[in-house]
Short mmCIF file of C-alpha atoms in Angstrom, two decimals:
data_model
loop_
_atom_site.label_atom_id
_atom_site.label_comp_id
_atom_site.label_asym_id
_atom_site.label_seq_id
_atom_site.Cartn_x
_atom_site.Cartn_y
_atom_site.Cartn_z
CA MET A 12 19.14 -32.62 21.08
CA SER A 13 21.36 -29.81 22.26
CA ASP A 14 24.57 -30.93 23.95
CA GLN A 15 26.94 -28.45 25.78
CA GLU A 16 29.30 -31.19 27.57
CA GLU A 17 32.45 -30.31 25.30
CA TRP A 18 31.83 -26.37 25.72
CA ALA A 19 31.18 -26.92 29.67
CA GLU A 20 34.36 -28.86 29.96
CA GLN A 21 36.19 -26.17 28.49
CA LYS A 22 34.74 -23.59 30.55
CA GLU A 23 35.33 -25.17 33.81
CA LEU A 24 38.94 -25.66 32.95
CA GLU A 25 39.04 -21.87 32.34
CA ASN A 26 37.03 -20.77 35.23
CA SER A 27 35.13 -23.07 37.82
CA ASN A 28 31.55 -22.02 37.78
CA GLN A 29 28.49 -24.19 39.32
CA GLN A 30 26.12 -22.21 37.07
CA ILE A 31 27.47 -23.79 33.99
CA GLY A 32 26.61 -27.36 35.32
CA GLN A 33 22.97 -25.88 35.83
CA LEU A 34 22.69 -24.51 32.35
CA VAL A 35 24.12 -27.93 30.77
CA ALA A 36 21.31 -29.80 32.82
CA LYS A 37 19.12 -27.87 30.85
CA ASP A 38 20.19 -29.55 27.35
CA GLY A 39 17.72 -31.24 25.50
CA LYS A 40 19.75 -34.60 25.32
CA TRP A 41 18.97 -35.11 29.00
CA ALA A 42 15.08 -35.10 28.25
CA LYS A 43 15.74 -37.55 25.22
CA SER A 44 13.92 -40.56 27.04
CA PHE A 45 10.70 -38.89 28.12
CA LEU A 46 10.52 -36.97 24.83
CA GLU A 47 10.99 -40.18 22.72
CA SER A 48 8.40 -42.03 25.11
CA TRP A 49 5.94 -39.31 24.43
CA LEU A 50 6.34 -39.39 20.57
CA LYS A 51 6.09 -43.36 20.61
CA GLU A 52 2.87 -42.93 22.95
CA LYS A 53 1.46 -40.73 20.21
CA ASN A 54 2.64 -43.02 17.35
CA TYR A 55 4.49 -40.18 15.78
CA ASN A 56 7.18 -40.98 13.21
CA TYR A 57 10.34 -38.74 14.32
CA SER A 58 14.09 -38.25 13.63
CA LEU A 59 16.12 -36.69 16.44
CA ILE A 60 18.61 -34.08 15.39
CA ASP A 61 21.92 -33.49 17.53
CA PHE A 62 22.87 -29.95 18.19
CA LYS A 63 26.50 -30.03 19.58
CA VAL A 64 27.87 -26.55 20.98
CA SER A 65 31.49 -26.22 20.03
CA ALA A 66 34.05 -25.54 22.81
CA SER A 67 35.22 -22.53 21.22
CA ASP A 68 31.89 -20.51 21.87
CA LYS A 69 31.97 -18.05 24.23
CA TYR A 70 28.65 -18.43 25.83
CA GLY A 71 27.47 -21.82 24.66
CA ILE A 72 23.57 -21.50 23.89
CA ALA A 73 23.23 -18.98 26.62
CA ASP A 74 23.96 -16.45 23.69
CA TRP A 75 20.42 -15.26 22.67
CA GLU A 76 21.27 -13.99 19.18
CA ALA A 77 23.71 -16.62 18.32
CA SER A 78 21.20 -19.35 19.51
CA ASP A 79 18.56 -17.81 16.77
CA TYR A 80 21.12 -17.88 14.23
CA LYS A 81 22.40 -21.58 14.82
CA ILE A 82 19.19 -23.00 15.30
CA THR A 83 17.89 -21.39 11.87
CA SER A 84 21.10 -22.43 10.09
CA LEU A 85 20.95 -26.07 11.60
CA LEU A 86 17.22 -26.58 10.59
CA LYS A 87 17.99 -25.43 7.21
CA ASP A 88 20.04 -28.47 6.65
CA TYR A 89 17.24 -30.85 7.67
CA ILE A 90 13.98 -28.87 6.55
CA SER A 91 13.23 -27.58 3.04
CA GLN A 92 10.34 -25.88 1.25
CA LYS A 93 8.94 -27.03 -2.13
CA ASN A 94 5.77 -26.09 -3.97
CA GLY A 95 4.41 -24.79 -0.82
CA LYS A 96 5.18 -27.84 1.29
CA LEU A 97 7.99 -28.59 3.99
CA TYR A 98 10.04 -31.56 3.93
CA TYR A 99 12.49 -33.36 6.30
CA GLN A 100 15.82 -34.31 4.70
CA ASP A 101 17.91 -36.83 6.40
CA GLY A 102 20.89 -38.03 4.23
CA THR A 103 19.40 -38.90 0.66
CA GLN A 104 15.72 -39.95 2.20
CA GLU A 105 13.21 -36.80 2.06
CA THR A 106 9.96 -37.21 3.74
CA GLU A 107 6.95 -34.62 3.67
CA ILE A 108 6.13 -32.77 6.94
CA GLU A 109 2.60 -33.09 8.15
CA LYS A 110 2.76 -31.00 11.00
CA ILE A 111 5.50 -29.22 13.05
CA ILE A 112 5.16 -29.36 16.71
CA ILE A 113 7.53 -27.02 18.76
CA GLN A 114 8.18 -28.35 22.04
CA HIS A 115 9.40 -25.64 24.52
CA SER A 116 9.32 -27.33 28.05
CA THR A 117 13.01 -28.29 27.83
CA GLY A 118 16.37 -26.70 26.92
CA THR A 119 17.73 -23.28 27.93
CA PRO A 120 15.71 -20.19 27.54
CA SER A 121 17.74 -18.78 24.58
CA LEU A 122 17.11 -21.93 22.74
CA THR A 123 13.79 -22.53 23.44
CA SER A 124 12.95 -19.03 22.58
CA ALA A 125 14.74 -19.50 19.13
CA LEU A 126 12.36 -22.41 18.33
CA TYR A 127 9.69 -20.50 19.25
CA LEU A 128 10.20 -17.74 17.07
CA TRP A 129 11.05 -20.12 14.23
CA GLY A 130 7.96 -22.10 14.51
CA MET A 131 6.10 -18.61 14.71
CA GLU A 132 7.69 -17.81 11.38
CA LYS A 133 6.60 -20.86 9.72
CA LYS A 134 3.23 -20.49 11.23
CA LEU A 135 3.04 -16.84 9.69
CA ALA A 136 3.92 -18.55 6.39
CA GLY A 137 1.05 -20.71 6.44
CA TYR A 138 2.44 -24.18 7.46
CA LEU A 139 0.71 -26.24 10.03
CA VAL A 140 2.58 -25.67 13.37
CA GLU A 141 1.61 -26.45 16.91
CA PHE A 142 3.26 -25.50 20.36
CA LEU A 143 3.58 -28.20 23.03
CA TYR A 144 4.50 -27.98 26.80
CA ILE A 145 5.16 -31.33 28.44
CA SER A 146 5.54 -31.49 32.12
CA GLU A 147 7.81 -34.05 33.79
CA GLU A 148 7.98 -35.06 37.62
CA GLU A 149 10.37 -37.71 38.70
CA GLY A 150 10.81 -39.00 35.34
CA TYR A 151 6.95 -39.73 34.84
CA LEU A 152 5.03 -37.86 32.28
CA TYR A 153 1.91 -36.26 33.42
CA GLU A 154 -0.98 -37.67 31.39
CA GLU A 155 -2.05 -34.23 29.96
CA THR A 156 0.19 -32.25 27.90
CA ILE A 157 -0.61 -28.46 26.75
CA THR A 158 -0.71 -27.70 23.30
CA HIS A 159 -1.31 -23.89 21.86
CA GLU A 160 -1.33 -22.06 18.86
CA VAL A 161 0.36 -18.72 19.85
CA ASN A 162 -2.17 -17.03 18.36
CA HIS A 163 -1.52 -13.83 20.52
CA TRP A 164 1.98 -13.60 19.56
CA GLN A 165 1.36 -14.45 15.88
CA TRP A 166 -0.90 -11.39 15.66
CA HIS A 167 1.36 -9.05 17.59
CA LEU A 168 4.32 -10.05 15.09
CA GLN A 169 2.12 -9.19 12.33
CA LEU A 170 1.20 -5.93 13.37
CA PRO A 171 4.48 -3.82 12.73
CA LEU A 172 4.20 -4.98 8.85
CA ILE A 173 0.56 -4.13 8.87
CA ARG A 174 1.40 -0.63 10.10
CA LYS A 175 4.22 -0.47 7.78
CA LEU A 176 1.83 -1.17 4.72
CA LEU A 177 -0.75 1.44 5.97
CA ALA A 178 1.83 3.98 6.14
CA ILE A 179 2.37 3.78 2.49
CA LYS A 180 -1.24 3.53 1.85
CA ASP A 181 -1.09 -0.18 0.84
CA PHE A 182 -4.67 -0.96 2.51
CA SER A 183 -4.69 -4.15 0.02
CA GLY A 184 -1.69 -5.69 1.31
CA ALA A 185 -2.70 -4.75 4.85
CA LEU A 186 -6.13 -6.25 4.28
CA GLU A 187 -4.41 -9.57 3.32
CA LEU A 188 -2.51 -9.93 6.54
CA VAL A 189 -5.62 -8.98 8.82
CA LYS A 190 -7.66 -11.46 6.74
CA ASP A 191 -5.19 -14.14 8.06
CA ALA A 192 -5.80 -12.84 11.88
CA PRO A 193 -5.69 -16.14 13.81
CA PHE A 194 -8.76 -15.17 15.61
CA ASN A 195 -12.13 -13.33 15.00
CA SER A 196 -13.66 -10.54 16.95
CA SER A 197 -16.11 -7.74 16.24
CA GLN A 198 -12.81 -5.52 16.16
CA ILE A 199 -11.33 -7.54 13.67
CA GLU A 200 -14.35 -7.47 11.42
CA LEU A 201 -14.49 -3.44 11.96
CA ILE A 202 -10.70 -3.24 10.85
CA LYS A 203 -11.41 -5.28 7.85
CA ASP A 204 -14.49 -3.18 6.89
CA ARG A 205 -12.24 0.09 7.24
CA LEU A 206 -9.61 -1.46 5.20
CA ILE A 207 -11.87 -2.57 2.37
CA ASN A 208 -13.36 0.95 2.34
CA LEU A 209 -9.83 2.79 2.33
CA ASP A 210 -8.74 0.24 -0.35
CA LYS A 211 -11.45 1.34 -2.53
CA ALA A 212 -10.89 4.84 -2.02
CA VAL A 213 -7.25 4.89 -2.86
CA SER A 214 -7.89 2.82 -5.99
CA PHE A 215 -10.60 5.38 -6.96
CA ASN A 216 -12.96 2.64 -6.95
CA LEU A 217 -16.03 4.69 -5.95
CA ILE A 218 -19.06 3.48 -7.99
CA GLU A 219 -20.38 1.89 -4.95
CA LYS A 220 -20.80 5.43 -3.42
CA LYS A 221 -23.36 6.56 -6.31
CA LEU A 222 -22.18 10.11 -6.02
CA LYS A 223 -23.74 12.72 -8.06
CA THR A 224 -21.29 13.86 -10.89
CA LYS A 225 -19.76 17.04 -9.36
CA GLU A 226 -19.44 15.25 -5.73
CA ASP A 227 -17.90 12.30 -7.57
CA ILE A 228 -15.00 14.50 -9.18
CA LEU A 229 -14.35 16.34 -5.79
CA GLU A 230 -14.03 13.05 -4.05
CA ARG A 231 -11.46 11.84 -6.55
CA ILE A 232 -9.36 15.18 -6.33
CA ALA A 233 -9.52 14.70 -2.40
CA ILE A 234 -8.35 11.15 -2.66
CA ALA A 235 -5.47 12.02 -4.94
CA LEU A 236 -4.15 14.87 -2.80
CA TRP A 237 -4.87 12.68 0.60
CA SER A 238 -2.77 9.79 -0.83
CA GLU A 239 -0.12 11.42 -2.87
CA GLN A 240 2.51 12.00 -0.17
CA SER A 241 2.64 8.39 0.48
CA PHE A 242 3.73 7.80 -3.14
CA ARG A 243 5.97 10.88 -3.18
CA GLU A 244 7.65 9.41 0.06
CA VAL A 245 8.54 5.97 -1.04
CA GLU A 246 9.44 7.74 -4.52
CA HIS A 247 6.77 5.58 -6.55
CA TRP A 248 6.89 8.36 -9.05
CA MET A 249 4.61 6.72 -11.73
CA HIS A 250 1.82 6.25 -9.16
CA TRP A 251 2.28 9.62 -7.82
CA TYR A 252 2.16 11.44 -11.21
CA LEU A 253 -0.94 9.55 -12.32
CA ARG A 254 -2.82 11.00 -9.25
CA ILE A 255 -1.43 14.45 -9.58
CA ALA A 256 -1.87 14.72 -13.35
CA GLY A 257 -5.34 13.40 -13.13
CA ALA A 258 -6.31 15.83 -10.15
CA PHE A 259 -4.77 18.78 -12.16
CA GLU A 260 -7.00 17.96 -15.04
CA LEU A 261 -10.20 17.68 -13.14
CA ALA A 262 -9.40 20.83 -10.91
CA LEU A 263 -9.01 22.60 -14.23
CA LEU A 264 -12.35 21.55 -15.42
CA PHE A 265 -13.79 22.89 -12.30
CA LEU A 266 -11.82 26.28 -12.96
CA ILE A 267 -13.37 26.57 -16.36
CA GLU A 268 -16.84 26.01 -14.75
CA HIS A 269 -15.87 28.69 -12.13
CA GLN A 270 -14.64 31.30 -14.75
CA ARG A 271 -17.91 30.65 -17.11
CA SER A 272 -19.84 31.47 -13.93
CA LEU A 273 -17.93 34.78 -13.47
CA LEU A 274 -18.29 35.66 -17.04
CA ILE A 275 -22.05 35.37 -16.86
CA GLY A 276 -22.05 37.52 -13.70
CA GLN A 277 -20.08 40.14 -15.56
CA LYS A 278 -22.33 40.18 -18.40
CA ASN A 279 -25.48 40.12 -16.42
CA ASN A 280 -27.08 38.15 -19.57
CA ASP A 281 -29.42 35.10 -18.95
CA SER A 282 -28.51 34.33 -22.72
CA TYR A 283 -25.25 33.02 -21.57
CA THR A 284 -25.29 29.30 -20.45
CA THR A 285 -23.35 27.71 -17.84
CA TYR A 286 -21.33 24.63 -18.38
CA GLU A 287 -22.78 21.75 -16.79
CA TRP A 288 -21.49 18.32 -15.32
CA GLU A 289 -22.83 15.26 -16.45
CA THR A 290 -21.95 11.49 -16.56
CA SER A 291 -21.93 9.43 -19.37
CA ASN A 292 -20.68 5.57 -18.99
CA PHE A 293 -19.62 6.41 -15.60
CA PHE A 294 -17.06 8.99 -16.93
CA PRO A 295 -17.96 12.54 -15.45
CA LYS A 296 -17.67 15.18 -18.11
CA LEU A 297 -18.16 19.11 -18.36
CA VAL A 298 -20.49 19.97 -21.37
CA PHE A 299 -21.36 23.29 -23.03
CA GLU A 300 -24.93 23.02 -24.20
CA PHE A 301 -26.28 25.24 -27.17
CA GLU A 302 -28.73 25.20 -30.01
CA LEU A 303 -27.61 25.38 -33.60
CA GLU A 304 -30.38 26.30 -36.14
CA GLU A 305 -28.79 24.49 -39.18
CA ALA A 306 -28.28 21.29 -37.26
CA ARG A 307 -30.72 18.41 -37.59
CA LYS A 308 -30.52 17.97 -33.87
CA LYS A 309 -30.92 21.63 -32.73
CA LYS A 310 -29.22 20.85 -29.30
CA GLN A 311 -25.53 20.51 -29.52
CA LYS A 312 -23.15 19.51 -26.76
CA ILE A 313 -19.16 20.07 -26.76
CA ASN A 314 -17.52 17.96 -24.37
CA ILE A 315 -15.11 20.20 -22.64
CA GLU A 316 -12.57 17.40 -21.37
CA LYS A 317 -11.98 16.25 -24.94
CA ILE A 318 -10.45 19.50 -26.17
CA SER A 319 -6.83 19.72 -25.88
CA ILE A 320 -5.81 20.43 -22.08
CA ASN A 321 -3.36 22.97 -23.51
CA ASP A 322 -5.62 24.84 -25.36
CA LEU A 323 -7.94 24.79 -22.55
CA VAL A 324 -5.20 26.43 -20.36
CA GLN A 325 -3.35 28.63 -22.75
CA LYS A 326 -6.47 29.66 -24.66
CA LEU A 327 -9.73 29.59 -22.96
CA LEU A 328 -8.55 30.34 -19.43
CA THR A 329 -5.73 32.36 -20.22
CA LYS A 330 -7.30 34.59 -23.12
CA GLY A 331 -11.06 34.02 -22.20
CA SER A 332 -11.99 32.65 -25.67
CA TYR A 333 -11.47 29.44 -27.72
CA GLN A 334 -12.61 28.95 -31.12
CA HIS A 335 -13.84 25.22 -31.28
CA LEU A 336 -14.48 23.35 -34.58
CA HIS A 337 -17.68 21.69 -33.97
CA LYS A 338 -18.82 18.81 -36.25
CA PHE A 339 -22.72 17.94 -36.59
CA GLU A 340 -25.24 16.84 -38.97
CA ASP A 341 -27.41 19.56 -40.84
CA THR A 342 -31.12 18.87 -41.68
CA ASN A 343 -30.06 16.96 -44.77
CA LYS A 344 -27.95 14.37 -42.45
CA ASP A 345 -24.76 15.81 -44.27
CA LYS A 346 -21.87 16.23 -41.93
CA GLN A 347 -20.79 19.79 -41.29
CA GLU A 348 -18.30 21.86 -39.38
CA LYS A 349 -18.56 25.24 -37.70
CA GLU A 350 -16.45 27.13 -35.50
CA ILE A 351 -18.00 27.60 -32.16
CA GLU A 352 -16.69 30.20 -29.66
CA LEU A 353 -16.32 29.16 -25.92
CA GLN A 354 -15.93 31.98 -23.64
CA VAL A 355 -15.09 32.24 -19.86
CA SER A 356 -13.61 35.21 -17.66
CA LYS A 357 -10.05 35.15 -18.60
CA ILE A 358 -7.81 34.73 -15.36
CA ILE A 359 -5.76 37.81 -14.77
CA ASP A 360 -3.00 36.79 -12.13
CA THR A 361 0.72 37.00 -12.29
CA GLU A 362 0.88 33.52 -10.66
CA TRP A 363 -1.37 32.08 -13.42
CA ASN A 364 1.09 33.28 -16.00
CA ASP A 365 3.71 31.57 -14.22
CA PHE A 366 1.89 28.40 -13.99
CA VAL A 367 1.03 28.29 -17.74
CA ASN A 368 4.33 29.35 -19.03
CA LYS A 369 6.90 28.05 -16.53
CA PHE A 370 5.23 25.00 -15.27
CA TYR A 371 2.30 23.27 -16.73
CA CYS A 372 2.41 23.99 -20.39
CA GLN A 373 6.12 24.46 -20.85
CA ASN A 374 9.75 25.58 -19.72
CA TRP A 375 9.29 23.30 -16.49
CA LYS A 376 12.92 22.51 -15.55
CA ILE A 377 13.12 18.81 -14.67
CA GLY A 378 16.07 16.54 -14.53
CA GLN A 379 19.08 16.90 -16.52
CA GLY A 380 18.09 20.24 -18.23
CA SER A 381 14.80 18.94 -19.61
CA GLN A 382 12.07 21.84 -20.07
CA LEU A 383 8.91 20.21 -20.50
CA GLY A 384 5.28 21.11 -19.33
CA PHE A 385 4.21 19.21 -16.59
CA CYS A 386 1.23 17.90 -19.01
CA SER A 387 3.74 16.78 -21.52
CA LEU A 388 5.05 14.11 -19.25
CA ARG A 389 1.75 12.23 -19.40
CA ASN A 390 2.24 11.43 -23.22
CA LYS A 391 5.78 10.31 -22.70
CA LEU A 392 4.52 7.72 -20.03
CA TYR A 393 1.54 6.58 -22.00
CA HIS A 394 3.46 6.45 -25.08
CA ASN A 395 7.04 5.44 -23.96
CA LEU A 396 6.75 3.57 -20.75
CA CYS A 397 9.60 5.63 -19.29
CA GLY A 398 8.68 5.37 -15.81
CA ASP A 399 12.49 4.81 -14.99
CA LYS A 400 13.24 8.30 -16.50
CA LEU A 401 10.50 9.94 -14.81
CA ASP A 402 11.78 8.43 -11.54
CA ARG A 403 15.18 9.96 -12.06
CA ASP A 404 14.02 13.25 -13.03
CA LEU A 405 11.45 13.81 -10.25
CA ASP A 406 14.03 12.72 -7.97
CA ALA A 407 15.81 15.86 -8.56
CA VAL A 408 12.82 18.20 -8.06
CA GLN A 409 11.02 19.23 -5.38
CA ALA A 410 7.53 17.47 -5.88
CA SER A 411 5.90 19.29 -2.80
CA GLU A 412 6.02 22.22 -5.27
CA VAL A 413 3.97 20.54 -7.60
CA VAL A 414 1.35 19.75 -5.04
CA GLU A 415 1.36 23.62 -4.18
CA ARG A 416 0.73 24.23 -7.74
CA LEU A 417 -2.35 22.00 -7.60
CA LYS A 418 -3.48 23.84 -4.66
CA TYR A 419 -3.33 27.12 -6.54
CA ILE A 420 -5.68 25.84 -9.10
CA LEU A 421 -8.24 24.64 -6.46
CA LYS A 422 -8.08 28.02 -4.86
CA LEU A 423 -8.77 29.65 -8.18
CA SER A 424 -11.74 27.19 -8.57
CA GLY A 425 -13.27 28.08 -5.16
CA ILE A 426 -13.20 24.45 -4.19
CA VAL A 427 -10.47 24.41 -1.35
CA GLU A 428 -12.89 24.08 1.59
CA GLU A 429 -14.78 21.08 0.01
CA ILE A 430 -11.66 19.44 -0.76
CA ASP A 431 -10.13 19.86 2.81
CA ARG A 432 -13.36 18.45 4.27
CA LYS A 433 -13.29 15.32 2.15
CA ILE A 434 -9.54 14.86 2.90
CA GLN A 435 -10.21 15.24 6.58
CA VAL A 436 -12.65 12.34 6.57
CA TYR A 437 -10.34 10.15 4.80
CA GLN A 438 -7.68 11.10 7.30
CA GLU A 439 -9.57 10.59 10.36
CA GLN A 440 -10.51 6.93 9.10
CA TYR A 441 -7.01 6.40 8.64
CA GLU A 442 -5.94 7.78 12.14
CA SER A 443 -8.70 5.97 13.63
CA LEU A 444 -7.40 2.39 12.07
CA MET A 445 -3.87 3.22 12.85
CA LYS A 446 -5.26 3.49 16.55
CA ASP A 447 -6.95 0.14 16.43
CA LEU A 448 -3.89 -1.46 15.38
CA PHE A 449 -1.68 0.01 17.85
#
């Protein structure tokens, strides 16, 4: 029950103003009688809270910002939260609150607005809150009162937070808020579907798409490139590194396939077999298939991605040849080893030498004088959990330069246009979603 009498008396002494009297006339204390009648009629247990305005306050409860602060502070003294429930505290007695009713038909505009916002905050937190407007005329209550749930404003208060989550590609968090939308509609269902699809994509959960092996890998590279900037901007470097490092390794496999095809074209010899993509246990891989006379099973396969990434880059792609020690069973089922030469058309390019020797494999200057290869960071993350040091070091370099290095590999591999098309599809879905939530 707001009470500005002391404040009003002080202000009238300072400056006679009829408007002060009009403001005080809206105080809750004058509505006490008919509010209590309504509460008793509904058989509600209740306790009135006095809210006296100090004479030293400059604007009383006509101060919008101060009213919000004062109401919040006042209610904290009476209402507490424990284990997901609200309790009313009156002295030593504590009573569980079943439902909060925000009555906004009396009081000054600033005070009722503060209560209105406080109630919406609690409603958004999942508590049972109703909003009530009671009409009074000549001391009599209308038989009907208007209760409402402020669904419209509840949704619009959530929208800015949803947009912020979308800005950092946190589709899962945004989906949880949209699931709590206070109303259902075809548009809300469409938004939910889009969020689910984008959340699966940004989490690399693509199994349901049932893509062919090569398409699946292209899709994963595109998603990594499409989403990396969001992680970069908020400096979540471990998440960022995982995406970019994975995209590099997949892109380098495409480059090996591409350079193998170039070699076959240069040799013009049908005896040279291509490297093929296949899937085993959901994991895509690039394999070299060949025949070995002395082997029990003449057809043999070498899984390219199981070879050290440094050897693939520094030897196979840079020199055009790599001697792989292949293990197999001979016709007597004895275990044997034999060196098999893997060949591709070697890359002759000054930028490639810089990529290999001053970035990917060694001598990349990062952080406090460290000179590691980009791919070496992966092992440090996996084995040492040094995400904090990675954060510190990557803060000191231009991560966008790393992305440009990745795009260079995509260009050499001849897959830039395919990747760009896939990125554009995700970007259009994202922009359409942001437009729907504007």
